[in-house]
mmCIF file of C-alpha atoms and ligand atoms in Angstrom:
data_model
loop_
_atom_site.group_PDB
_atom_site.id
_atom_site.type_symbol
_atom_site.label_atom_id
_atom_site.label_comp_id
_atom_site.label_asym_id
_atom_site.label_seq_id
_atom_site.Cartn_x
_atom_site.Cartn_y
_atom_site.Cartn_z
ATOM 1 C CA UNK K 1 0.000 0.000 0.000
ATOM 2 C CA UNK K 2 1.002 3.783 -0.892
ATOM 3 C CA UNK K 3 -0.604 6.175 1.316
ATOM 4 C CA UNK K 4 -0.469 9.966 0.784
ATOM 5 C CA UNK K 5 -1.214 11.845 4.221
ATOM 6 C CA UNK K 6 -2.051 16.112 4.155
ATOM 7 C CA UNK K 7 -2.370 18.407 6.926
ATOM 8 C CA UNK K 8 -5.079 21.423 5.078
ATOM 9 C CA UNK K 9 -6.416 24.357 6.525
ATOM 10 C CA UNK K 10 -5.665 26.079 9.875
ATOM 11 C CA UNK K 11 -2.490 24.716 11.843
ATOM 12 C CA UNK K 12 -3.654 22.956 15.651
ATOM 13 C CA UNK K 13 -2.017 21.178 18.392
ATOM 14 C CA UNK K 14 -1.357 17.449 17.627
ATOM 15 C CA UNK K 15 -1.338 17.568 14.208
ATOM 16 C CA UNK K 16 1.831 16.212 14.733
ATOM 17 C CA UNK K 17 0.797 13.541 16.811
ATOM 18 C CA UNK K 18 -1.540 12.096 14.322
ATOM 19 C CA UNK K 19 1.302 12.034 11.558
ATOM 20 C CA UNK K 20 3.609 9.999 13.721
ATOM 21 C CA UNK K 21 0.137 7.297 14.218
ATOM 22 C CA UNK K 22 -0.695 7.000 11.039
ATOM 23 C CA UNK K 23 2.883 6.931 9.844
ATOM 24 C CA UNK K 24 3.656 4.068 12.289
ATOM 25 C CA UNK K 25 0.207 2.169 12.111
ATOM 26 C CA UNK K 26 0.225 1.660 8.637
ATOM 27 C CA UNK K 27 4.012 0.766 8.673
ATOM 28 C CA UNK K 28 3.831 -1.543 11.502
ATOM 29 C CA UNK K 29 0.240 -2.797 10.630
ATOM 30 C CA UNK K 30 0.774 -3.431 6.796
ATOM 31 C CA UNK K 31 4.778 -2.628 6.130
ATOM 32 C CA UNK K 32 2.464 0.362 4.240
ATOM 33 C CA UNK K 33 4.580 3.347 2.620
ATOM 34 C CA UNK K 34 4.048 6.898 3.802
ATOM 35 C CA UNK K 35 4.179 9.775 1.427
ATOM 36 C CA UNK K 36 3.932 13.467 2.831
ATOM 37 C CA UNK K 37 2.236 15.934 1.106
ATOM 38 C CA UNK K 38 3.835 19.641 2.173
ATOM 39 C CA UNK K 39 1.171 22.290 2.475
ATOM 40 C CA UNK K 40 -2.298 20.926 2.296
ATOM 41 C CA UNK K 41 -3.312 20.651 -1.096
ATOM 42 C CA UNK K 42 -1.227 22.997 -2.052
ATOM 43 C CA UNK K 43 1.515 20.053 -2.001
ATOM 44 C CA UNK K 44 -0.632 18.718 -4.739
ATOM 45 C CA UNK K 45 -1.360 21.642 -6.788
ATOM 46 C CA UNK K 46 2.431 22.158 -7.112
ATOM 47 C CA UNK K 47 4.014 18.739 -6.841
ATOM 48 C CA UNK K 48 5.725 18.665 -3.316
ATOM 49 C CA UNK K 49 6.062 15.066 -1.962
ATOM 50 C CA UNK K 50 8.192 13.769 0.600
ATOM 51 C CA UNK K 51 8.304 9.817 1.749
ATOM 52 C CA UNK K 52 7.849 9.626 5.683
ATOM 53 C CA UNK K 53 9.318 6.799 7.443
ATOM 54 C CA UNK K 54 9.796 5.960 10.916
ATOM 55 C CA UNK K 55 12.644 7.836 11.923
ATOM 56 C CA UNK K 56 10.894 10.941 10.675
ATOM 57 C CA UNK K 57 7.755 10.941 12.683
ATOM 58 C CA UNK K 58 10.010 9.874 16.067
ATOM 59 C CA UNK K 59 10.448 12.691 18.361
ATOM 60 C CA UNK K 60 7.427 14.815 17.558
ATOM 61 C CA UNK K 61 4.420 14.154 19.278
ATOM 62 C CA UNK K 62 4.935 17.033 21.351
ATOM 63 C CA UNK K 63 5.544 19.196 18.619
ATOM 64 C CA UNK K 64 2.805 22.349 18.005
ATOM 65 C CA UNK K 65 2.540 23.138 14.478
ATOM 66 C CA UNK K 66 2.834 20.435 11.496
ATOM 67 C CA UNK K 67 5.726 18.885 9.674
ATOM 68 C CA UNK K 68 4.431 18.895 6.769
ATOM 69 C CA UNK K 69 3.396 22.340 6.671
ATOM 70 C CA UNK K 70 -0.300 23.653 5.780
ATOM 71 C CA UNK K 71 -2.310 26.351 3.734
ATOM 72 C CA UNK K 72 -5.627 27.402 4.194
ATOM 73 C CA UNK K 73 -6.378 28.950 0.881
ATOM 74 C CA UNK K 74 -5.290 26.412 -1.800
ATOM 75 C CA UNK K 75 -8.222 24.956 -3.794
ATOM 76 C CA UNK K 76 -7.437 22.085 -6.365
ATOM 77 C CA UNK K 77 -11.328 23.638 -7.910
ATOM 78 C CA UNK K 78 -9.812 27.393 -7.854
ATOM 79 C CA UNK K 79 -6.170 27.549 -7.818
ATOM 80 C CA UNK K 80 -5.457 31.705 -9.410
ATOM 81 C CA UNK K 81 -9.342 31.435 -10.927
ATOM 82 C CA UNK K 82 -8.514 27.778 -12.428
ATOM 83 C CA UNK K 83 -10.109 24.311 -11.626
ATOM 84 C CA UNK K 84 -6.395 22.489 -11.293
ATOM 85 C CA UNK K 85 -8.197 19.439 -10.115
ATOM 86 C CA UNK K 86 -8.353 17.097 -12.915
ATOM 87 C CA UNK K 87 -4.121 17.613 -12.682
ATOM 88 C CA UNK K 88 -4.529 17.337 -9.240
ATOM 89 C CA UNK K 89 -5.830 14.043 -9.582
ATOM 90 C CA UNK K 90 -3.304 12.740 -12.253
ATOM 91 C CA UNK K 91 -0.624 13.701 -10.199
ATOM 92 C CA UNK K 92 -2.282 11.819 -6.978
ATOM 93 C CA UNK K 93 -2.296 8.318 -10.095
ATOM 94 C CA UNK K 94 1.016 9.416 -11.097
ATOM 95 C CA UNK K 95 2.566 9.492 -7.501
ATOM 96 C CA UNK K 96 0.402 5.570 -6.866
ATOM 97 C CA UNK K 97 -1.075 6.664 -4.008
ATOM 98 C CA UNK K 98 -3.887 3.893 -3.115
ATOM 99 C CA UNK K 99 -5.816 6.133 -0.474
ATOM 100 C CA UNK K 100 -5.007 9.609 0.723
ATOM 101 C CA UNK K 101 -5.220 10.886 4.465
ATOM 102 C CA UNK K 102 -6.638 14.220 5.059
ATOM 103 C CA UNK K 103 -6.648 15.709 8.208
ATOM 104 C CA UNK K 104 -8.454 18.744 8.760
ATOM 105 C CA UNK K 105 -11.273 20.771 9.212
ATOM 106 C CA UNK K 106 -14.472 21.127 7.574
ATOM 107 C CA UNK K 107 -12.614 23.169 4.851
ATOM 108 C CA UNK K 108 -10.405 20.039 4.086
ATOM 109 C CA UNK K 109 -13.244 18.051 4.663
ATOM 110 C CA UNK K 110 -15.764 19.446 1.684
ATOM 111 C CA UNK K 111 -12.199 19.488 -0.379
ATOM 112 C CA UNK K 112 -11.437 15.671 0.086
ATOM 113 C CA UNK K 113 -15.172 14.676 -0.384
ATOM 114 C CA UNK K 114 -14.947 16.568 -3.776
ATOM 115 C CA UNK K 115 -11.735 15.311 -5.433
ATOM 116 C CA UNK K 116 -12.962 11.565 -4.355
ATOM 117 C CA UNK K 117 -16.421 12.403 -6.278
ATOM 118 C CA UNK K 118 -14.363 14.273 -9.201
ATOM 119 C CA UNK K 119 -12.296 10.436 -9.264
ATOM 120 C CA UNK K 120 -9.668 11.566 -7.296
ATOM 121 C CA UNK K 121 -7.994 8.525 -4.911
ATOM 122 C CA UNK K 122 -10.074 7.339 -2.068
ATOM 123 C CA UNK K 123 -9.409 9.393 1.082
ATOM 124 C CA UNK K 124 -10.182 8.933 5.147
ATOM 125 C CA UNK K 125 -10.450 12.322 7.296
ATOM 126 C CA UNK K 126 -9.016 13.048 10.724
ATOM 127 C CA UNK K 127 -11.028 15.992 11.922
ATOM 128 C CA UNK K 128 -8.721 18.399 12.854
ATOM 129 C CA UNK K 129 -9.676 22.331 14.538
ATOM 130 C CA UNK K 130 -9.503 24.158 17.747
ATOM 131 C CA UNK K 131 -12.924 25.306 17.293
ATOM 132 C CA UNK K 132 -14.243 21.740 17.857
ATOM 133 C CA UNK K 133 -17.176 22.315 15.096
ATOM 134 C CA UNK K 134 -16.926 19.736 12.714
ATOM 135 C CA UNK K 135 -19.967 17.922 12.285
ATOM 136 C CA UNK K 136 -20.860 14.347 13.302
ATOM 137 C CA UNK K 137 -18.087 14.459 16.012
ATOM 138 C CA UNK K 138 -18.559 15.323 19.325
ATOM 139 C CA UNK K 139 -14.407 15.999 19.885
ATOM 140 C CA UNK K 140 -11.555 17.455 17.151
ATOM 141 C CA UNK K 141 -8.083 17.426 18.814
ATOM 142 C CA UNK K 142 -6.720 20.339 19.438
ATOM 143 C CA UNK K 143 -9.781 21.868 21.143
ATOM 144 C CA UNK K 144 -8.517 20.810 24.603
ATOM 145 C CA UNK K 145 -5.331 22.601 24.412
ATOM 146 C CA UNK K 146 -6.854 25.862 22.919
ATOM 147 C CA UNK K 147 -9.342 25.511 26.042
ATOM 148 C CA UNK K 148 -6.558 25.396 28.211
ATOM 149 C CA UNK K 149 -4.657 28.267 26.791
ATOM 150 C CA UNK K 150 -7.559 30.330 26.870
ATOM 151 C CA UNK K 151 -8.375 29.535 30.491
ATOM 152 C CA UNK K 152 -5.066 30.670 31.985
ATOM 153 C CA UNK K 153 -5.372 33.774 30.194
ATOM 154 C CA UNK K 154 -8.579 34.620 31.955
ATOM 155 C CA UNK K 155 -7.278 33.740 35.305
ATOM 156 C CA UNK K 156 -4.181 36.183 34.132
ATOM 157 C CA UNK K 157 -6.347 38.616 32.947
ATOM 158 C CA UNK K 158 -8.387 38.492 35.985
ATOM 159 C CA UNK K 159 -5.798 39.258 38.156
ATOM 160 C CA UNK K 160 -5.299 42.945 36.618
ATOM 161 C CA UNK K 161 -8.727 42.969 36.653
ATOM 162 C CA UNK K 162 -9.559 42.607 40.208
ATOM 163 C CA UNK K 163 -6.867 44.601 41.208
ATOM 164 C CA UNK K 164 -7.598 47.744 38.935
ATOM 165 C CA UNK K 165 -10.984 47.438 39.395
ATOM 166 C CA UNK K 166 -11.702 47.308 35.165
ATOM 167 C CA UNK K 167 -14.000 45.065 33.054
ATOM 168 C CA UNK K 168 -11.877 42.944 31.162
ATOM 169 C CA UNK K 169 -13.390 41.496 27.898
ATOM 170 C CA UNK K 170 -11.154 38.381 26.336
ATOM 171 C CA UNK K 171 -11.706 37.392 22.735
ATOM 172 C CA UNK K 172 -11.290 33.630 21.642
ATOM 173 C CA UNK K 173 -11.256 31.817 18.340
ATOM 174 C CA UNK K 174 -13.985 29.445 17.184
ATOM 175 C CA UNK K 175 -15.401 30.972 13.999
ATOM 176 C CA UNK K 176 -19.297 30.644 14.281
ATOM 177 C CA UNK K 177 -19.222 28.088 16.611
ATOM 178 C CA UNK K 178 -18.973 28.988 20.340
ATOM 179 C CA UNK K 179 -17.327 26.096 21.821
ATOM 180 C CA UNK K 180 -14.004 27.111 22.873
ATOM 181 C CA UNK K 181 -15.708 30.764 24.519
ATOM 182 C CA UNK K 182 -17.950 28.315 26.454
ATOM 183 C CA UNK K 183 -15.820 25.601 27.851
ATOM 184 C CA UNK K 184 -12.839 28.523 28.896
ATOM 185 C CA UNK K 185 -15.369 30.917 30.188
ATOM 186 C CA UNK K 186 -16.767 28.359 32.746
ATOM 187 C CA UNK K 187 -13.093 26.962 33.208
ATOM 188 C CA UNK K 188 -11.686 30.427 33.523
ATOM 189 C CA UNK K 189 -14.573 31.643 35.767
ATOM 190 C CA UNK K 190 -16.006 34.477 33.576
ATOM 191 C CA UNK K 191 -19.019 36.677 34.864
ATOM 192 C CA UNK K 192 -20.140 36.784 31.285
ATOM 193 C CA UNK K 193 -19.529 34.652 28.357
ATOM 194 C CA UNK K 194 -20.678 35.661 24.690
ATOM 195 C CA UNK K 195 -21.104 33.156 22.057
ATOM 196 C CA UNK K 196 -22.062 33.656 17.962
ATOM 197 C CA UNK K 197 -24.713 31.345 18.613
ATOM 198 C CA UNK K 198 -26.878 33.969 21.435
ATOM 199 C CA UNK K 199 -27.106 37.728 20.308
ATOM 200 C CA UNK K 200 -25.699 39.740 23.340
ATOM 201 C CA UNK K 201 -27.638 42.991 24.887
ATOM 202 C CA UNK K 202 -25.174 45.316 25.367
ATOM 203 C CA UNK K 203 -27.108 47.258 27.630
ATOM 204 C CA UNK K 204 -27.942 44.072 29.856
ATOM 205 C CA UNK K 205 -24.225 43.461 30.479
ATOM 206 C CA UNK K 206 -23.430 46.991 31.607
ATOM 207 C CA UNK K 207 -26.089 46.060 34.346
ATOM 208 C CA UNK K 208 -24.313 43.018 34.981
ATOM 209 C CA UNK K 209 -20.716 45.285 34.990
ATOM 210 C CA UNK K 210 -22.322 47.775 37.235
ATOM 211 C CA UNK K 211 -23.474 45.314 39.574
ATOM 212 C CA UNK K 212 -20.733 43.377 39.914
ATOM 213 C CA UNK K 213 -18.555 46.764 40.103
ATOM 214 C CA UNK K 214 -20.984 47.635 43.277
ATOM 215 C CA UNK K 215 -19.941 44.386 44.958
ATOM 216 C CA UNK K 216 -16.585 43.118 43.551
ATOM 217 C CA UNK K 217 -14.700 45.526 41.689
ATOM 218 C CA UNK K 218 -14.287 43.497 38.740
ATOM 219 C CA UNK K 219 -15.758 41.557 35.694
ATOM 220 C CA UNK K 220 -14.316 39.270 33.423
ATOM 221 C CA UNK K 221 -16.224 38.868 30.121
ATOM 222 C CA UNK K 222 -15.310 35.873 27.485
ATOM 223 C CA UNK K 223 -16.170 36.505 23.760
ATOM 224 C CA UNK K 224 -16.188 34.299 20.555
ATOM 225 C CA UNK K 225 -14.706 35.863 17.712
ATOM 226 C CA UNK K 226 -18.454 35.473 15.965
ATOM 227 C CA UNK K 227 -20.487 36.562 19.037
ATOM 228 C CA UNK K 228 -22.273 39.590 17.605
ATOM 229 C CA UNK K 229 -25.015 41.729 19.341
ATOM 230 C CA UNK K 230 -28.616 41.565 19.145
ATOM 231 C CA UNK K 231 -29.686 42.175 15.522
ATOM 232 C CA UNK K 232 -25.927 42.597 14.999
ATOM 233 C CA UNK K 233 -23.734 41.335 12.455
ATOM 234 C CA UNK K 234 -20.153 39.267 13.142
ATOM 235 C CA UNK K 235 -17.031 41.520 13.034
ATOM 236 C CA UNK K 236 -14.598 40.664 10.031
ATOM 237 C CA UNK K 237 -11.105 41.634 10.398
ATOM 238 C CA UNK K 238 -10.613 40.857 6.901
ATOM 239 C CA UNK K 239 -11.073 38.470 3.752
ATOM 240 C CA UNK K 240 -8.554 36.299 2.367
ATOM 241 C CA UNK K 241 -9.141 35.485 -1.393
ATOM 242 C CA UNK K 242 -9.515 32.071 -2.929
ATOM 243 C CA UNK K 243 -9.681 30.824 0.370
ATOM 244 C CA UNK K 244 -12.128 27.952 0.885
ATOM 245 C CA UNK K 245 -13.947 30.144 3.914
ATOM 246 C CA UNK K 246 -13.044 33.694 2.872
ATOM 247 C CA UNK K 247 -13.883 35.305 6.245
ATOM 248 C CA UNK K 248 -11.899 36.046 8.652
ATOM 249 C CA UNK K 249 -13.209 37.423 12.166
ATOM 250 C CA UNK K 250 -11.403 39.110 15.028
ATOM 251 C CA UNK K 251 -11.751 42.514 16.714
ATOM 252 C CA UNK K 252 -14.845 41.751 18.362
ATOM 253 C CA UNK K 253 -13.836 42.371 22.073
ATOM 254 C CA UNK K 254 -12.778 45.923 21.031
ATOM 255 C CA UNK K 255 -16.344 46.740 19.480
ATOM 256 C CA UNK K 256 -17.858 45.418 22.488
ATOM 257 C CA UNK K 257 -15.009 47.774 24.460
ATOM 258 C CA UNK K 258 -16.315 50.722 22.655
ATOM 259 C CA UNK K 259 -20.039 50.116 22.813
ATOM 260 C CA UNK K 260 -19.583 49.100 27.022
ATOM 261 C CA UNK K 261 -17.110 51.958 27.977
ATOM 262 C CA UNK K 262 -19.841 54.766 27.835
ATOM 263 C CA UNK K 263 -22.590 52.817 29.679
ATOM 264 C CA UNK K 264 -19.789 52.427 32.332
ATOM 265 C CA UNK K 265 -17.431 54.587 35.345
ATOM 266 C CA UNK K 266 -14.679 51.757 35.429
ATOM 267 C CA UNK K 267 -12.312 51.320 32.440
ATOM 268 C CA UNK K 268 -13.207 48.530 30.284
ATOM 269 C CA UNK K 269 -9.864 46.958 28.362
ATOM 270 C CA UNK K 270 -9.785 44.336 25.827
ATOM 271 C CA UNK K 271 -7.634 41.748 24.860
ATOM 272 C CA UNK K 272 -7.642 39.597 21.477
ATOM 273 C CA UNK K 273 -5.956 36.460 22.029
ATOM 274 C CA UNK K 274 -5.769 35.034 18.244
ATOM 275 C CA UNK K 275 -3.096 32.798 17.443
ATOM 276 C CA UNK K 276 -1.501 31.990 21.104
ATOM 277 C CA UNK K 277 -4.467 29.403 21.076
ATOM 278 C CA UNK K 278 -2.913 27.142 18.084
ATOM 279 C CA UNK K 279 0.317 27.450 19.063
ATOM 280 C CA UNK K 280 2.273 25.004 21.438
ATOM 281 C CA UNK K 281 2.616 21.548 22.503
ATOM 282 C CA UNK K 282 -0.984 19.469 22.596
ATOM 283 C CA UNK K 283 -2.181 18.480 26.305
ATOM 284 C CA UNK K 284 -1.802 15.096 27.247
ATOM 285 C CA UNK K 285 -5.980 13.984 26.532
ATOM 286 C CA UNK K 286 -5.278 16.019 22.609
ATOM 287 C CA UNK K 287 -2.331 13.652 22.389
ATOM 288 C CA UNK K 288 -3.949 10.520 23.290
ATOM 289 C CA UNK K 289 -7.018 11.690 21.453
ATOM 290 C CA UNK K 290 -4.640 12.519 17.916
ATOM 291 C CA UNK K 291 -3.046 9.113 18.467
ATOM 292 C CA UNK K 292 -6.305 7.503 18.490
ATOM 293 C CA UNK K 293 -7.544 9.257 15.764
ATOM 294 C CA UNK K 294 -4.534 8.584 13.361
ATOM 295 C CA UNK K 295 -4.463 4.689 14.349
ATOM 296 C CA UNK K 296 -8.187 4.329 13.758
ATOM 297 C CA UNK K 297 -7.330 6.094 9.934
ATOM 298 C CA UNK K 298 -5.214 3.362 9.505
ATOM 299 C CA UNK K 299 -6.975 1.031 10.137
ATOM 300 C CA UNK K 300 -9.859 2.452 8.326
ATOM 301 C CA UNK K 301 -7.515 2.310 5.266
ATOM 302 C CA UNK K 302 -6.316 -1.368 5.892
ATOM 303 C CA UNK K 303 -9.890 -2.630 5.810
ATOM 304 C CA UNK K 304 -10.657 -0.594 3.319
ATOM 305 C CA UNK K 305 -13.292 1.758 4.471
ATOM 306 C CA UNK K 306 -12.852 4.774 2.208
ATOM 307 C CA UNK K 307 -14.510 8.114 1.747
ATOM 308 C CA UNK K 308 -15.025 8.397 6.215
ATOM 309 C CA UNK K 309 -13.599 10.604 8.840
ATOM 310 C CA UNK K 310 -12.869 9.574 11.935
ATOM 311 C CA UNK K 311 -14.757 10.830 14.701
ATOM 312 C CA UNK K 312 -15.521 10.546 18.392
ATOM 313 C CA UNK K 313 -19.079 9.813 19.731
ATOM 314 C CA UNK K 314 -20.527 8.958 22.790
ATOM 315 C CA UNK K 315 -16.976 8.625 24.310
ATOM 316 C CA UNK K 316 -16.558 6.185 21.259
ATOM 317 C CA UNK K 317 -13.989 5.991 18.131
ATOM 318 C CA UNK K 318 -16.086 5.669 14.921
ATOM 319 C CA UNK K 319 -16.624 6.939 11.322
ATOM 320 C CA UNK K 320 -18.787 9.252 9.644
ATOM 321 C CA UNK K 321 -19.287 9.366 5.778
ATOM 322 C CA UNK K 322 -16.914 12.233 4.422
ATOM 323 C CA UNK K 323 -20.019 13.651 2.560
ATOM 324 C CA UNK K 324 -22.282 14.137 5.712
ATOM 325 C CA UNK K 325 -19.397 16.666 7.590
ATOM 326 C CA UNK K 326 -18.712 18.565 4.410
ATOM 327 C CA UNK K 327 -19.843 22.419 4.503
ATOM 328 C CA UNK K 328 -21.505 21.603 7.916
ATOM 329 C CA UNK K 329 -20.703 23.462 10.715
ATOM 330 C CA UNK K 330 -21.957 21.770 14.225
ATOM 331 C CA UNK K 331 -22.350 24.867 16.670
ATOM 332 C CA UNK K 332 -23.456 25.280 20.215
ATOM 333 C CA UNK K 333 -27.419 23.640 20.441
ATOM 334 C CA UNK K 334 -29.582 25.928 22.843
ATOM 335 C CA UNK K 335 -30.111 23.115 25.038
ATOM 336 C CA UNK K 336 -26.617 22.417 25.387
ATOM 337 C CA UNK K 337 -26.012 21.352 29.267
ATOM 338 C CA UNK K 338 -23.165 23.749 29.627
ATOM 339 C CA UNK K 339 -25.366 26.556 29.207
ATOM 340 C CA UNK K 340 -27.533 25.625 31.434
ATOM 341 C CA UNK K 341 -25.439 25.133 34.047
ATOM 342 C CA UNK K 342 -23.811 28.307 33.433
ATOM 343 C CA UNK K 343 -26.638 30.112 33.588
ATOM 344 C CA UNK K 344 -27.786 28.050 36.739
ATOM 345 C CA UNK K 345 -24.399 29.661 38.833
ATOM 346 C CA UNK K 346 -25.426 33.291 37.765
ATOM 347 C CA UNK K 347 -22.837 33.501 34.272
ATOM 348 C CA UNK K 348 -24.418 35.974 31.881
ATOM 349 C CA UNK K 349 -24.394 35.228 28.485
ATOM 350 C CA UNK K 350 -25.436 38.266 27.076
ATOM 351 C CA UNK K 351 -29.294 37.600 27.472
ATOM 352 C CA UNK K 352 -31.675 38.296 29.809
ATOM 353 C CA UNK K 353 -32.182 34.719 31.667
ATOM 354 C CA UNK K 354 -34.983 33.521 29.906
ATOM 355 C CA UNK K 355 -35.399 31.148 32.754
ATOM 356 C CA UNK K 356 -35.634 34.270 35.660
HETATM 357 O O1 F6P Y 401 -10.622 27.397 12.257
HETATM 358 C C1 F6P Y 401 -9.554 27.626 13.098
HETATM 359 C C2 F6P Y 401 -9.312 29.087 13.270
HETATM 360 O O2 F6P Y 401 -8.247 29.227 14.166
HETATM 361 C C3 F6P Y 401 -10.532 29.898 13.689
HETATM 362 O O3 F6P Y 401 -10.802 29.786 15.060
HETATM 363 C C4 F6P Y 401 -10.125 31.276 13.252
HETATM 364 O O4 F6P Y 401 -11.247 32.079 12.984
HETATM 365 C C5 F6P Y 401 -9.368 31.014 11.984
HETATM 366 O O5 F6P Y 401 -8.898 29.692 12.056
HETATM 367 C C6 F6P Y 401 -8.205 31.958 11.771
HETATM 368 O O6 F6P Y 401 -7.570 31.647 10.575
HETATM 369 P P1 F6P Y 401 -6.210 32.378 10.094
HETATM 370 O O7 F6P Y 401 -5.084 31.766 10.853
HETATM 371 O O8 F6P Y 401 -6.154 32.087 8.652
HETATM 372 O O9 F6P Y 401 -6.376 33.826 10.396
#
């Protein structure tokens, strides 16, 4: 067996790790070889292979980032206005790959589904994002780790917060899905947490702020990137062209710093965490988790099970048809638990209570 293996779209912790699993799965299970692909798809569109062996996926688990390097806004079906894919395709025939690994998010996802329908080789996914919104799987790796960077920089935050006696608004990552906002706000004990997936009253949290201010000096608010107010639309820092998702958000904890700072005495500062949350070494449960992943793609490929992603449900290691996660995006539900219980221990999220 030949087995091409891609890391596409945004880099995440323990990318790495699932390299070295697959890599040494397939090689132990099957004596299978490993060909890299550098950059995503990119390393397609422009014919840049490298064989990976054992030796060269030792020593990295640990390591943030990917070896194999990644781009976000290559597109086989519009590479400078061109649909490159039918070369894409030869080249994947040319190379012998028997089955391609493709681990990333839904981006990668909805670009592996289409080249397998266009005839490309047969592929298996590895769901890959911090934002922990891929469809049909309840865990990507790399969530935990931005969850954990994000919750020490609350409790950091906090700290200048209580002692200056500010608001202090924190903005996370997680495109339109509020997952990482959520699980760091309760983890980093936020007053308020804002999420794209609830509009936020603006002048509902400067009652919170003021109250809080009356008793405790301080509050410290979480915000998603695509949290947007009531009626509102998401902030976009920018848009990246021929990229798969165009958008890119940021800069919403400084609107919400301008719209709160008149409606409030204290000072309200805010801080935009962006790319410290994809950086560094995985946690321990994202390394285990990326090791399962890229053992259960191999052995996916050894049986033959093509055109799947692996996922995690119910606790358990499965597969989901490629097709069914592609250009879906699997957000916060409004009867999630966690909110809930957030709102149950008096955590604003932007709302008034519907339950008080
Ligand atoms: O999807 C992962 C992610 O980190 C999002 O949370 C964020 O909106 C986006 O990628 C940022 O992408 P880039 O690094 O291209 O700015």
């Amino acid at each position: 067996m030949r087995i091409g293996l891609l890391t596409g779209g945004g880099d995440c912790p323990g990318l790495n790790a699932v390299i070295r699993a697959v890599t040494k799965s397939l090689i132990r299970q099957c004596g299978a070889e490993v060909i890299g692909i550098e950059d995503g798809f990119l390393g397609l569109i422009e014919r840049r292979v490298r064989p990976l062996g054992w030796d060269d996926v030792s020593g990295i688990l640990a390591m943030g980032g990917t070896i194999l390097g990644t781009s976000n806004t290559a597109s086989p079906f519009a590479w400078h206005g061109a649909d490159v894919s039918a070369e894409v395709i030869a080249y994947q025939r040319a190379l012998g790959l028997d089955a391609l690994v493709t681990i990333g998010g839904d981006g990668t996802m909805t670009m592996a589904a289409r080249l397998g329908a266009a005839g490309g080789v047969p592929m298996v996914g590895v769901p890959k994002t911090i934002d922990n919104d891929i469809a049909g799987c309840e865990r990507s790796f790399g969530f935990d780790t931005a969850v954990a960077t994000v919750t020490d920089a609350l409790e950091r935050v906090q700290t200048t917060g209580q002692s200056h006696g500010r608001v202090m608004i924190v903005e996370t990552m997680g495109r339109y899905a509020g997952w990482i906002a959520l699980e760091a706000g309760i983890a980093g004990a936020a007053d308020v947490i804002l999420l794209p997936e609830i509009g936020y009253d603006v002048a509902h949290i400067a009652e919170v702020c003021r109250a809080r201010h009356a008793r405790r000096r301080a509050t410290l608010i979480c915000i998603a990137e695509g949290a947007k107010p009531v009626g509102g639309a998401m902030t976009v820092e920018r848009t990246v062209e021929g990229s798969p998702d165009p958008i890119r958000l940021g800069g919403v904890a400084h609107a919400l710093r301008a719209q709160l700072q008149p409606l409030l005495a204290c000072e309200v500062r805010a801080t935009v965490l962006g790319h410290v949350q994809r950086g560094g070494s995985p946690t321990p449960f994202d390394r285990v988790l990326a090791t399962q992943y890229g053992n259960e793609a191999a052995r996916l490929l050894r049986r033959g099970d093509f055109g799947r992603m692996v996922t995690l449900q119910g606790g358990c290691l499965g597969s989901v048809a490629l097709e069914s996660v592609a250009g879906v995006n699997r957000c916060v539900p409004g009867d999630h638990a966690l909110l809930g219980c957030a709102r149950e221990i008096g955590v604003c999220l932007g709302d008034r209570d519907p339950a008080r």
